Amino acid sequence: MSGTPFIKAENLCFSYSIAEDGGLRRELPVIKNVSFEIGRGDFVAILGHNGSGKSTLAKLLNLILTPTSGKIYIDGRDITDPAITEDDIFEIRRKIGMVFQNPDNQLVATVVEEDVAFGPENLGIPPEEIRRRVNEALAIVGMSAYARHSPHQLSGGQKQRVAIAGIIAMLPECIVFDESTSMLDPSGRKEVMNTIVSLNRDRGITVLHITHNMDEAVLADRVIVINDGEIFLDGTPREVFSHVGELQSVGLDVPQVTELLYELSVDGIKMPDGSPLPRGVLSEEEGAEILRALL
Amino acid sequence: MLKDITLGQFFPGDSPLHKLDPRTKLILTTVYIILVFVARGAPGFAVILLFTLAMIAASKIPAKIILRGLRPLVFIITFTAIINLFWTKGENLLFRLGFIEIYSEGVLYAVLMVLRVVLLLLGSSVLLTYTTSPIALTDGLEQLLSPLKKLRVPVHEFAMMMTIALRFIPTLIEETDKIMNAQKARGVDFSSGGIIRRAKALIPILIPLFVSAFRRADELAIAMECRCYRGGEGRTRMKVLKLSYRDLVASVIFVFFTAAVIAANVFIPWLSV
């Protein structure tokens, strides 16, 4: 839908208040005057180093934290309105699911299928419908065979997929992944990334993927780089990763192949026809193609 | 090593006892416990003993496992036997050695009391803890106690706490293992020295464990809120406990069992205690 954006933030600010010696409180701004729009069905990666405010931003979107000032509209509805009711918050949290970093600390029940049922149970859905949703959600993340297992028998990647199933079963329109891959080993990371990508491509779920892994950010349609509570760069992965120097200046890496071609072009190497090396090369195949042309 | 600990004593299976509704089992266990205390004469105890053996057979749990469950009680059983044997005064003196006197009543008392303790444990474990998973038990308790909600007893919250505790026990055990290994790698010695020294060695394990448990609690609370949790109100369950013909059959059997124990008490109170 091209009408109203699904998520719209206007001049969003958030600060933590910190107690200091002598009982005084000091405001520590974490999000500074941030505005952005995210459309329905988008796959957006939010990049930033530790302490840049990216996780805080995510928690503002479903009112786990309340913004200090500024507005957030979800689906055209102002959620920062002081008159918002408990039921509205409930509905927003159903629409925007969140998957967190530590898979262990978000599973509630002792059996996988019971855990997936937790969200729908909270929504007050009839038992047969919950059963149907749980089976479907487990099938989507490929965990049907583990429905009767206990979470502590699963690997990190599997637990995280169960956590995702628990969110899917609530039929959200958007899922925020708050560094959901950062505690996983490479194979678990791959499992979870594949699941995230297919949720977006096949089911049209809006995805906000918060990460500091560049190779994951490349999979998104759009990358927003947050630095020190402000939007630093915003664009397609190709655009964003062509700013190698700027990214490195705020403590972020770029994918290896992008960095290699960037360094070569800084050293004055040009394409055989004299044109500059392309910037923001993201795939290894494309990089190999260019290197072959150079040799 | 710590990972081998199983939760509770649940022994998975699909015997008729396993298939009973947890609520039925909770109620029947209560009835059973009352009957064990009501029984007075040897015939009454014999009825309960036979019934318990029948339940054990029906549960299909290996006798070895059931006997293992009695092991922690060896001390209490011995203690009960000795106290009753030596301190019961009666009419038929069987044996005297200095100040030690044993009467036939003492022997009877000792046997029946030990039987009572053993039956109590056997019956309740076979009827409840061995054949009911901790989750089913929690669900059953929540449902049974739900009338108390009207008296503002937070039944749902207690059940939720139980579930979360059950969920996190293996996680915390794993974590304890990790912390212990980390401390061992730094040279902490957990296995030598006296009690006080060993207790002191536990401090560097407990503090990190507590800190991490609090952090986990915080994260879990946020994750639960994100999944629209707001207490028991308006919440539905995927699995609804349903009574079946089995529960009816079990209840009828228990009615006869109760009648048999009471009849034995009233009409044939031989060797009563």
Tab-separated table of C-alpha atoms in Angstrom, chain A residues 35 51-52 92 125 139 145-146 156 178 195 207:
chain	number	residue	atom	x	y	z
A	35	SER	CA	12.144	11.073	11.817
A	51	GLY	CA	25.044	2.180	22.504
A	52	SER	CA	23.952	3.959	19.333
A	92	ILE	CA	-0.178	-2.328	18.829
A	125	ILE	CA	-8.466	-16.673	20.938
A	139	ALA	CA	5.498	-25.230	10.049
A	145	ALA	CA	9.028	-31.948	14.364
A	146	TYR	CA	9.996	-30.378	17.696
A	156	GLY	CA	20.235	-21.560	19.887
A	178	ASP	CA	16.328	-6.809	18.106
A	195	THR	CA	13.414	-17.548	8.201
A	207	VAL	CA	10.619	-6.570	8.973
